[in-house]
PDB file of C-alpha atoms in Angstrom:
ATOM      1  CA  UNK G  24     110.337 117.029  96.219  1.00 41.00           C
ATOM      2  CA  UNK G  25     106.964 115.215  96.485  1.00 44.00           C
ATOM      3  CA  UNK G  26     107.043 111.068  96.919  1.00 47.00           C
ATOM      4  CA  UNK G  27     106.044 110.658  92.959  1.00 45.00           C
ATOM      5  CA  UNK G  28     109.066 113.086  91.996  1.00 42.00           C
ATOM      6  CA  UNK G  29     111.172 110.932  94.091  1.00 45.00           C
ATOM      7  CA  UNK G  30     110.215 107.900  92.202  1.00 44.00           C
ATOM      8  CA  UNK G  31     110.407 109.547  88.611  1.00 44.00           C
ATOM      9  CA  UNK G  32     114.103 110.628  89.394  1.00 43.00           C
ATOM     10  CA  UNK G  33     115.025 107.329  89.756  1.00 53.00           C
ATOM     11  CA  UNK G  34     116.022 107.731  93.531  1.00 62.00           C
ATOM     12  CA  UNK G  35     113.358 105.219  94.919  1.00 74.00           C
ATOM     13  CA  UNK G  36     112.987 104.253  98.375  1.00 79.00           C
ATOM     14  CA  UNK G  37     113.620 100.630  97.352  1.00 84.00           C
ATOM     15  CA  UNK G  38     115.442  99.767  94.063  1.00 89.00           C
ATOM     16  CA  UNK G  39     114.143  96.973  91.525  1.00 91.00           C
ATOM     17  CA  UNK G  40     117.063  95.049  92.346  1.00 93.00           C
ATOM     18  CA  UNK G  41     116.424  94.981  96.213  1.00 92.00           C
ATOM     19  CA  UNK G  42     112.866  94.160  95.626  1.00 91.00           C
ATOM     20  CA  UNK G  43     114.060  91.189  93.540  1.00 94.00           C
ATOM     21  CA  UNK G  44     116.424  89.884  96.111  1.00 95.00           C
ATOM     22  CA  UNK G  45     113.828  90.225  98.762  1.00 93.00           C
ATOM     23  CA  UNK G  46     111.379  88.075  96.567  1.00 93.00           C
ATOM     24  CA  UNK G  47     114.250  85.525  95.737  1.00 95.00           C
ATOM     25  CA  UNK G  48     114.727  85.258  99.711  1.00 95.00           C
ATOM     26  CA  UNK G  49     110.836  84.749 100.235  1.00 94.00           C
ATOM     27  CA  UNK G  50     111.216  81.743  97.800  1.00 95.00           C
ATOM     28  CA  UNK G  51     114.335  80.500  99.476  1.00 95.00           C
ATOM     29  CA  UNK G  52     112.558  80.761 102.827  1.00 95.00           C
ATOM     30  CA  UNK G  53     109.752  78.568 101.317  1.00 95.00           C
ATOM     31  CA  UNK G  54     112.199  75.998  99.973  1.00 95.00           C
ATOM     32  CA  UNK G  55     114.074  75.565 103.518  1.00 96.00           C
ATOM     33  CA  UNK G  56     110.672  75.759 105.221  1.00 95.00           C
ATOM     34  CA  UNK G  57     110.067  72.646 103.275  1.00 95.00           C
ATOM     35  CA  UNK G  58     112.939  71.035 104.053  1.00 95.00           C
ATOM     36  CA  UNK G  59     112.896  71.604 107.667  1.00 95.00           C
ATOM     37  CA  UNK G  60     109.236  70.354 107.887  1.00 94.00           C
ATOM     38  CA  UNK G  61     110.488  67.236 106.406  1.00 93.00           C
ATOM     39  CA  UNK G  62     113.096  67.163 108.879  1.00 94.00           C
ATOM     40  CA  UNK G  63     110.428  67.688 111.696  1.00 92.00           C
ATOM     41  CA  UNK G  64     108.517  64.821 110.203  1.00 90.00           C
ATOM     42  CA  UNK G  65     111.519  62.409 110.430  1.00 90.00           C
ATOM     43  CA  UNK G  66     112.734  63.407 113.741  1.00 91.00           C
ATOM     44  CA  UNK G  67     109.656  63.753 115.817  1.00 88.00           C
ATOM     45  CA  UNK G  68     108.627  60.431 114.243  1.00 85.00           C
ATOM     46  CA  UNK G  69     111.520  58.597 115.681  1.00 86.00           C
ATOM     47  CA  UNK G  70     112.112  57.715 119.266  1.00 84.00           C
ATOM     48  CA  UNK G  71     115.605  57.194 118.792  1.00 87.00           C
ATOM     49  CA  UNK G  72     117.631  59.941 116.839  1.00 87.00           C
ATOM     50  CA  UNK G  73     120.089  59.118 115.219  1.00 88.00           C
ATOM     51  CA  UNK G  74     118.189  55.783 114.403  1.00 87.00           C
ATOM     52  CA  UNK G  75     119.769  52.560 115.662  1.00 86.00           C
ATOM     53  CA  UNK G  76     121.536  51.836 112.239  1.00 85.00           C
ATOM     54  CA  UNK G  77     123.412  54.832 112.780  1.00 86.00           C
ATOM     55  CA  UNK G  78     123.917  54.786 116.375  1.00 85.00           C
ATOM     56  CA  UNK G  79     127.768  54.861 116.314  1.00 86.00           C
ATOM     57  CA  UNK G  80     127.819  57.992 114.268  1.00 88.00           C
ATOM     58  CA  UNK G  81     128.588  61.391 116.231  1.00 90.00           C
ATOM     59  CA  UNK G  82     128.277  64.651 114.165  1.00 93.00           C
ATOM     60  CA  UNK G  83     131.050  66.938 114.820  1.00 94.00           C
ATOM     61  CA  UNK G  84     129.190  69.830 117.029  1.00 94.00           C
ATOM     62  CA  UNK G  85     132.284  71.584 118.261  1.00 96.00           C
ATOM     63  CA  UNK G  86     133.970  71.776 114.937  1.00 96.00           C
ATOM     64  CA  UNK G  87     130.655  73.071 113.245  1.00 96.00           C
ATOM     65  CA  UNK G  88     130.263  75.347 116.209  1.00 97.00           C
ATOM     66  CA  UNK G  89     133.713  77.012 115.356  1.00 96.00           C
ATOM     67  CA  UNK G  90     132.539  76.954 111.948  1.00 96.00           C
ATOM     68  CA  UNK G  91     129.281  78.697 112.662  1.00 97.00           C
ATOM     69  CA  UNK G  92     131.167  81.144 114.424  1.00 97.00           C
ATOM     70  CA  UNK G  93     133.440  81.982 111.514  1.00 97.00           C
ATOM     71  CA  UNK G  94     130.111  82.389 109.365  1.00 97.00           C
ATOM     72  CA  UNK G  95     128.393  84.661 111.898  1.00 97.00           C
ATOM     73  CA  UNK G  96     131.570  86.736 111.806  1.00 97.00           C
ATOM     74  CA  UNK G  97     131.587  86.709 108.033  1.00 97.00           C
ATOM     75  CA  UNK G  98     127.982  88.293 108.191  1.00 97.00           C
ATOM     76  CA  UNK G  99     129.447  91.133 110.509  1.00 97.00           C
ATOM     77  CA  UNK G 100     132.493  91.979 107.856  1.00 97.00           C
ATOM     78  CA  UNK G 101     129.926  91.937 105.252  1.00 97.00           C
ATOM     79  CA  UNK G 102     127.806  94.293 107.029  1.00 97.00           C
ATOM     80  CA  UNK G 103     131.131  96.556 107.661  1.00 97.00           C
ATOM     81  CA  UNK G 104     131.917  96.281 103.845  1.00 97.00           C
ATOM     82  CA  UNK G 105     128.338  98.091 103.187  1.00 96.00           C
ATOM     83  CA  UNK G 106     128.830 100.476 105.917  1.00 96.00           C
ATOM     84  CA  UNK G 107     132.401 101.478 104.406  1.00 96.00           C
ATOM     85  CA  UNK G 108     130.908 102.264 100.795  1.00 95.00           C
ATOM     86  CA  UNK G 109     128.219 104.263 102.499  1.00 95.00           C
ATOM     87  CA  UNK G 110     130.656 106.539 104.054  1.00 95.00           C
ATOM     88  CA  UNK G 111     132.981 106.292 100.693  1.00 93.00           C
ATOM     89  CA  UNK G 112     135.567 104.230 102.335  1.00 95.00           C
ATOM     90  CA  UNK G 113     136.411 102.127  98.983  1.00 94.00           C
ATOM     91  CA  UNK G 114     139.637 100.761 100.306  1.00 95.00           C
ATOM     92  CA  UNK G 115     138.066  99.382 103.311  1.00 96.00           C
ATOM     93  CA  UNK G 116     135.099  98.185 101.390  1.00 96.00           C
ATOM     94  CA  UNK G 117     137.795  95.839  99.401  1.00 96.00           C
ATOM     95  CA  UNK G 118     139.445  94.515 102.517  1.00 97.00           C
ATOM     96  CA  UNK G 119     135.919  93.594 104.231  1.00 97.00           C
ATOM     97  CA  UNK G 120     134.842  92.118 101.015  1.00 97.00           C
ATOM     98  CA  UNK G 121     137.989  90.097 100.793  1.00 97.00           C
ATOM     99  CA  UNK G 122     137.795  89.091 104.295  1.00 97.00           C
ATOM    100  CA  UNK G 123     134.220  88.013 104.191  1.00 97.00           C
ATOM    101  CA  UNK G 124     134.878  85.709 100.898  1.00 97.00           C
ATOM    102  CA  UNK G 125     137.984  84.255 102.493  1.00 97.00           C
ATOM    103  CA  UNK G 126     135.819  83.269 105.947  1.00 97.00           C
ATOM    104  CA  UNK G 127     132.886  82.160 103.497  1.00 97.00           C
ATOM    105  CA  UNK G 128     135.552  80.049 101.629  1.00 97.00           C
ATOM    106  CA  UNK G 129     136.738  78.515 104.918  1.00 97.00           C
ATOM    107  CA  UNK G 130     133.235  77.503 106.133  1.00 97.00           C
ATOM    108  CA  UNK G 131     132.830  75.765 102.866  1.00 97.00           C
ATOM    109  CA  UNK G 132     136.458  73.962 103.280  1.00 97.00           C
ATOM    110  CA  UNK G 133     135.678  72.819 106.706  1.00 97.00           C
ATOM    111  CA  UNK G 134     132.020  71.732 106.321  1.00 96.00           C
ATOM    112  CA  UNK G 135     133.671  69.907 103.315  1.00 96.00           C
ATOM    113  CA  UNK G 136     136.429  68.092 105.200  1.00 96.00           C
ATOM    114  CA  UNK G 137     133.580  66.881 107.974  1.00 95.00           C
ATOM    115  CA  UNK G 138     131.526  65.598 105.183  1.00 95.00           C
ATOM    116  CA  UNK G 139     134.609  63.357 104.050  1.00 95.00           C
ATOM    117  CA  UNK G 140     134.763  62.103 107.602  1.00 94.00           C
ATOM    118  CA  UNK G 141     131.284  61.375 107.886  1.00 94.00           C
ATOM    119  CA  UNK G 142     131.295  59.513 104.424  1.00 94.00           C
ATOM    120  CA  UNK G 143     134.227  57.659 105.749  1.00 93.00           C
ATOM    121  CA  UNK G 144     132.108  56.514 108.779  1.00 91.00           C
ATOM    122  CA  UNK G 145     129.368  55.259 106.867  1.00 90.00           C
ATOM    123  CA  UNK G 146     126.669  58.222 106.871  1.00 92.00           C
ATOM    124  CA  UNK G 147     125.972  58.835 103.159  1.00 91.00           C
ATOM    125  CA  UNK G 148     123.035  60.088 101.269  1.00 90.00           C
ATOM    126  CA  UNK G 149     121.998  56.416 100.590  1.00 89.00           C
ATOM    127  CA  UNK G 150     122.374  55.319 104.077  1.00 87.00           C
ATOM    128  CA  UNK G 151     118.916  55.828 105.352  1.00 88.00           C
ATOM    129  CA  UNK G 152     116.630  58.775 106.475  1.00 90.00           C
ATOM    130  CA  UNK G 153     119.253  60.194 108.936  1.00 92.00           C
ATOM    131  CA  UNK G 154     121.898  60.372 106.136  1.00 93.00           C
ATOM    132  CA  UNK G 155     119.510  61.454 103.598  1.00 93.00           C
ATOM    133  CA  UNK G 156     117.898  64.241 105.357  1.00 93.00           C
ATOM    134  CA  UNK G 157     121.167  65.415 106.770  1.00 94.00           C
ATOM    135  CA  UNK G 158     122.900  65.698 103.288  1.00 95.00           C
ATOM    136  CA  UNK G 159     119.784  67.047 101.776  1.00 95.00           C
ATOM    137  CA  UNK G 160     119.442  69.907 104.571  1.00 95.00           C
ATOM    138  CA  UNK G 161     122.605  70.838 105.197  1.00 96.00           C
ATOM    139  CA  UNK G 162     123.814  70.429 101.629  1.00 96.00           C
ATOM    140  CA  UNK G 163     121.267  72.808 100.368  1.00 96.00           C
ATOM    141  CA  UNK G 164     122.640  75.277 102.710  1.00 97.00           C
ATOM    142  CA  UNK G 165     125.940  74.755 101.463  1.00 96.00           C
ATOM    143  CA  UNK G 166     125.213  75.205  98.097  1.00 97.00           C
ATOM    144  CA  UNK G 167     123.725  78.547  98.948  1.00 97.00           C
ATOM    145  CA  UNK G 168     127.003  79.790 100.618  1.00 97.00           C
ATOM    146  CA  UNK G 169     128.834  78.589  97.579  1.00 97.00           C
ATOM    147  CA  UNK G 170     126.482  80.615  95.456  1.00 97.00           C
ATOM    148  CA  UNK G 171     127.062  83.702  97.794  1.00 97.00           C
ATOM    149  CA  UNK G 172     130.648  83.210  97.654  1.00 97.00           C
ATOM    150  CA  UNK G 173     130.568  83.273  93.901  1.00 97.00           C
ATOM    151  CA  UNK G 174     128.320  86.616  93.846  1.00 97.00           C
ATOM    152  CA  UNK G 175     130.981  87.881  96.491  1.00 97.00           C
ATOM    153  CA  UNK G 176     133.645  87.342  94.246  1.00 97.00           C
ATOM    154  CA  UNK G 177     131.756  89.139  91.277  1.00 97.00           C
ATOM    155  CA  UNK G 178     131.318  91.987  93.501  1.00 97.00           C
ATOM    156  CA  UNK G 179     135.053  91.900  94.777  1.00 97.00           C
ATOM    157  CA  UNK G 180     135.975  91.977  91.065  1.00 97.00           C
ATOM    158  CA  UNK G 181     133.754  95.117  90.730  1.00 96.00           C
ATOM    159  CA  UNK G 182     134.991  96.801  93.683  1.00 96.00           C
ATOM    160  CA  UNK G 183     138.462  96.180  92.894  1.00 95.00           C
ATOM    161  CA  UNK G 184     137.648  97.932  89.339  1.00 95.00           C
ATOM    162  CA  UNK G 185     136.322 100.684  90.900  1.00 93.00           C
ATOM    163  CA  UNK G 186     132.739 100.181  90.171  1.00 94.00           C
ATOM    164  CA  UNK G 187     131.385 101.247  93.321  1.00 94.00           C
ATOM    165  CA  UNK G 188     130.946 104.553  95.106  1.00 93.00           C
ATOM    166  CA  UNK G 189     128.991 106.312  97.815  1.00 92.00           C
ATOM    167  CA  UNK G 190     126.325 107.055  95.209  1.00 91.00           C
ATOM    168  CA  UNK G 191     126.325 103.904  93.515  1.00 92.00           C
ATOM    169  CA  UNK G 192     126.346 100.613  95.785  1.00 93.00           C
ATOM    170  CA  UNK G 193     123.490  98.500  94.785  1.00 94.00           C
ATOM    171  CA  UNK G 194     125.652  95.695  93.785  1.00 95.00           C
ATOM    172  CA  UNK G 195     127.031  95.353  97.513  1.00 96.00           C
ATOM    173  CA  UNK G 196     123.890  95.920  99.089  1.00 95.00           C
ATOM    174  CA  UNK G 197     122.069  93.262  97.422  1.00 96.00           C
ATOM    175  CA  UNK G 198     125.121  90.852  97.754  1.00 97.00           C
ATOM    176  CA  UNK G 199     124.977  91.902 101.522  1.00 97.00           C
ATOM    177  CA  UNK G 200     121.171  91.196 102.144  1.00 96.00           C
ATOM    178  CA  UNK G 201     121.771  87.928 100.548  1.00 97.00           C
ATOM    179  CA  UNK G 202     124.596  86.851 102.582  1.00 97.00           C
ATOM    180  CA  UNK G 203     123.309  87.767 105.943  1.00 97.00           C
ATOM    181  CA  UNK G 204     120.167  85.666 105.130  1.00 97.00           C
ATOM    182  CA  UNK G 205     122.683  82.728 104.374  1.00 97.00           C
ATOM    183  CA  UNK G 206     124.534  83.508 107.584  1.00 97.00           C
ATOM    184  CA  UNK G 207     121.271  83.872 109.823  1.00 97.00           C
ATOM    185  CA  UNK G 208     119.776  80.567 108.256  1.00 97.00           C
ATOM    186  CA  UNK G 209     123.027  78.474 109.385  1.00 97.00           C
ATOM    187  CA  UNK G 210     122.560  78.939 112.951  1.00 97.00           C
ATOM    188  CA  UNK G 211     118.905  77.769 112.981  1.00 96.00           C
ATOM    189  CA  UNK G 212     120.033  74.584 110.768  1.00 96.00           C
ATOM    190  CA  UNK G 213     122.968  73.848 112.912  1.00 96.00           C
ATOM    191  CA  UNK G 214     120.846  73.694 116.386  1.00 95.00           C
ATOM    192  CA  UNK G 215     118.189  71.855 114.487  1.00 94.00           C
ATOM    193  CA  UNK G 216     120.134  69.095 113.049  1.00 94.00           C
ATOM    194  CA  UNK G 217     123.348  68.763 115.228  1.00 94.00           C
ATOM    195  CA  UNK G 218     121.359  69.248 118.377  1.00 92.00           C
ATOM    196  CA  UNK G 219     117.582  68.252 118.160  1.00 83.00           C
TER     197      UNK G 219
ATOM    198  CA  UNK T   6      70.371  74.145  86.339  1.00 82.00           C
ATOM    199  CA  UNK T   7      73.790  75.680  87.722  1.00 87.00           C
ATOM    200  CA  UNK T   8      71.870  77.036  90.986  1.00 90.00           C
ATOM    201  CA  UNK T   9      70.631  73.436  91.353  1.00 91.00           C
ATOM    202  CA  UNK T  10      74.168  71.790  91.278  1.00 92.00           C
ATOM    203  CA  UNK T  11      75.402  74.627  93.676  1.00 93.00           C
ATOM    204  CA  UNK T  12      72.468  74.114  96.107  1.00 93.00           C
ATOM    205  CA  UNK T  13      73.251  70.198  96.038  1.00 94.00           C
ATOM    206  CA  UNK T  14      76.847  70.697  96.369  1.00 93.00           C
ATOM    207  CA  UNK T  15      76.196  73.142  99.699  1.00 93.00           C
ATOM    208  CA  UNK T  16      73.697  70.486 100.930  1.00 93.00           C
ATOM    209  CA  UNK T  17      75.766  67.304 100.637  1.00 91.00           C
ATOM    210  CA  UNK T  18      78.826  69.481 102.261  1.00 88.00           C
ATOM    211  CA  UNK T  19      76.675  70.432 104.783  1.00 87.00           C
ATOM    212  CA  UNK T  20      75.311  66.710 105.576  1.00 87.00           C
ATOM    213  CA  UNK T  21      78.930  65.741 105.321  1.00 79.00           C
ATOM    214  CA  UNK T  22      79.719  68.240 108.320  1.00 79.00           C
ATOM    215  CA  UNK T  23      77.043  66.610 110.413  1.00 79.00           C
ATOM    216  CA  UNK T  24      79.287  63.505 110.284  1.00 73.00           C
ATOM    217  CA  UNK T  25      82.820  64.228 110.854  1.00 66.00           C
ATOM    218  CA  UNK T  26      84.170  60.664 110.908  1.00 65.00           C
ATOM    219  CA  UNK T  27      83.306  60.428 107.113  1.00 58.00           C
ATOM    220  CA  UNK T  28      85.582  63.172 106.323  1.00 57.00           C
ATOM    221  CA  UNK T  29      88.458  61.989 108.601  1.00 59.00           C
ATOM    222  CA  UNK T  30      90.490  60.857 105.443  1.00 58.00           C
ATOM    223  CA  UNK T  31      94.156  61.467 106.845  1.00 63.00           C
ATOM    224  CA  UNK T  32      95.450  58.343 108.834  1.00 57.00           C
ATOM    225  CA  UNK T  33      98.323  60.431 110.259  1.00 59.00           C
ATOM    226  CA  UNK T  34      96.022  62.800 112.020  1.00 61.00           C
ATOM    227  CA  UNK T  35      93.837  60.067 113.809  1.00 62.00           C
ATOM    228  CA  UNK T  36      96.288  59.011 116.533  1.00 64.00           C
ATOM    229  CA  UNK T  37      97.900  62.337 117.581  1.00 64.00           C
ATOM    230  CA  UNK T  38      99.762  60.260 120.527  1.00 68.00           C
ATOM    231  CA  UNK T  39     101.812  58.454 117.726  1.00 78.00           C
ATOM    232  CA  UNK T  40     105.343  60.394 117.204  1.00 82.00           C
ATOM    233  CA  UNK T  41     105.318  60.205 113.377  1.00 81.00           C
ATOM    234  CA  UNK T  42     101.622  61.951 113.739  1.00 81.00           C
ATOM    235  CA  UNK T  43     103.016  64.406 116.145  1.00 82.00           C
ATOM    236  CA  UNK T  44     105.804  65.196 113.776  1.00 85.00           C
ATOM    237  CA  UNK T  45     103.525  65.621 110.943  1.00 85.00           C
ATOM    238  CA  UNK T  46     101.532  67.921 112.934  1.00 84.00           C
ATOM    239  CA  UNK T  47     104.231  70.300 113.734  1.00 87.00           C
ATOM    240  CA  UNK T  48     105.785  70.275 110.179  1.00 89.00           C
ATOM    241  CA  UNK T  49     102.347  71.613 108.990  1.00 89.00           C
ATOM    242  CA  UNK T  50     102.199  73.988 111.790  1.00 89.00           C
ATOM    243  CA  UNK T  51     105.633  75.007 110.848  1.00 92.00           C
ATOM    244  CA  UNK T  52     105.099  75.214 107.175  1.00 92.00           C
ATOM    245  CA  UNK T  53     101.693  76.987 107.562  1.00 91.00           C
ATOM    246  CA  UNK T  54     103.224  79.888 109.434  1.00 93.00           C
ATOM    247  CA  UNK T  55     105.897  80.153 106.617  1.00 93.00           C
ATOM    248  CA  UNK T  56     103.764  82.392 104.063  1.00 93.00           C
ATOM    249  CA  UNK T  57     102.498  84.745 106.742  1.00 95.00           C
ATOM    250  CA  UNK T  58     106.297  85.279 107.955  1.00 94.00           C
ATOM    251  CA  UNK T  59     107.550  85.669 104.488  1.00 93.00           C
ATOM    252  CA  UNK T  60     104.897  88.050 103.178  1.00 94.00           C
ATOM    253  CA  UNK T  61     105.190  89.862 106.534  1.00 95.00           C
ATOM    254  CA  UNK T  62     108.702  90.326 106.607  1.00 92.00           C
ATOM    255  CA  UNK T  63     108.879  91.364 103.193  1.00 91.00           C
ATOM    256  CA  UNK T  64     105.856  93.912 103.339  1.00 92.00           C
ATOM    257  CA  UNK T  65     107.412  95.324 106.501  1.00 93.00           C
ATOM    258  CA  UNK T  66     110.784  95.708 104.985  1.00 89.00           C
ATOM    259  CA  UNK T  67     108.817  97.595 101.924  1.00 89.00           C
ATOM    260  CA  UNK T  68     106.962  99.616 104.511  1.00 91.00           C
ATOM    261  CA  UNK T  69     109.901 100.726 106.615  1.00 90.00           C
ATOM    262  CA  UNK T  70     111.970 101.698 103.549  1.00 87.00           C
ATOM    263  CA  UNK T  71     109.039 103.784 102.191  1.00 89.00           C
ATOM    264  CA  UNK T  72     108.686 105.369 105.868  1.00 90.00           C
ATOM    265  CA  UNK T  73     112.320 106.199 106.022  1.00 88.00           C
ATOM    266  CA  UNK T  74     112.284 107.769 102.567  1.00 87.00           C
ATOM    267  CA  UNK T  75     109.406 110.004 103.551  1.00 87.00           C
ATOM    268  CA  UNK T  76     110.977 110.896 106.969  1.00 87.00           C
ATOM    269  CA  UNK T  77     114.088 112.042 105.114  1.00 83.00           C
ATOM    270  CA  UNK T  78     112.183 113.917 102.811  1.00 82.00           C
ATOM    271  CA  UNK T  79     110.538 115.830 105.584  1.00 78.00           C
ATOM    272  CA  UNK T  80     113.857 116.417 107.065  1.00 72.00           C
TER     273      UNK T  80
END
């Protein structure tokens, strides 16, 4: 079979859906690059960080570190779910997907509870540059995790309905790419915002 | 007429290059020792690198996928 025949049969090396997700991730990367660039300006532009107005606020590094570990594990289980369907193990696929979704939800719940505590201590979106850049950067990532969880719930629904097989799993594959992107982005933001 | 405009633009541009202080328009880049200027500098460098990174990763990924498909075909 020649290369053009391969494309003609629809068995392309790179599907349209996968290419679409890659382009989406390119746009997402530019968005986060802009936000990280803004953070760098504020962070490097200040001798004191957090600024004096927020000197009493300590970001919860330990809890967020544990949360980071949870998210990284979810990235691995998502990868395992893709491997499961590639090996025609549909039952294993469902289990891994549900486990991944649970970890994603847990991440959001822990982060939400952290935010409630920080707001209680006076760190809000309007409290200054520190609060503003913290909530915009971390919040933007949280919205992406939420989007990924919603996408994953749809994929779980389809997996339970038996819509995926060893020959047809593009839905799982695209969701895995997006999930792993969101997971890989988090440690960068975590070390930048919580330790810089 | 058009050629004359282009010529004048080139001449003015060249003369401008001879006097760099005149085109030093960004107040943040003048004093690079100041923290805010350093912040802007790193931010600009970081964001400048991003389009190349994005295109490189997406292009590399597409290239890898096609290479793998070709390899599988040969096998």
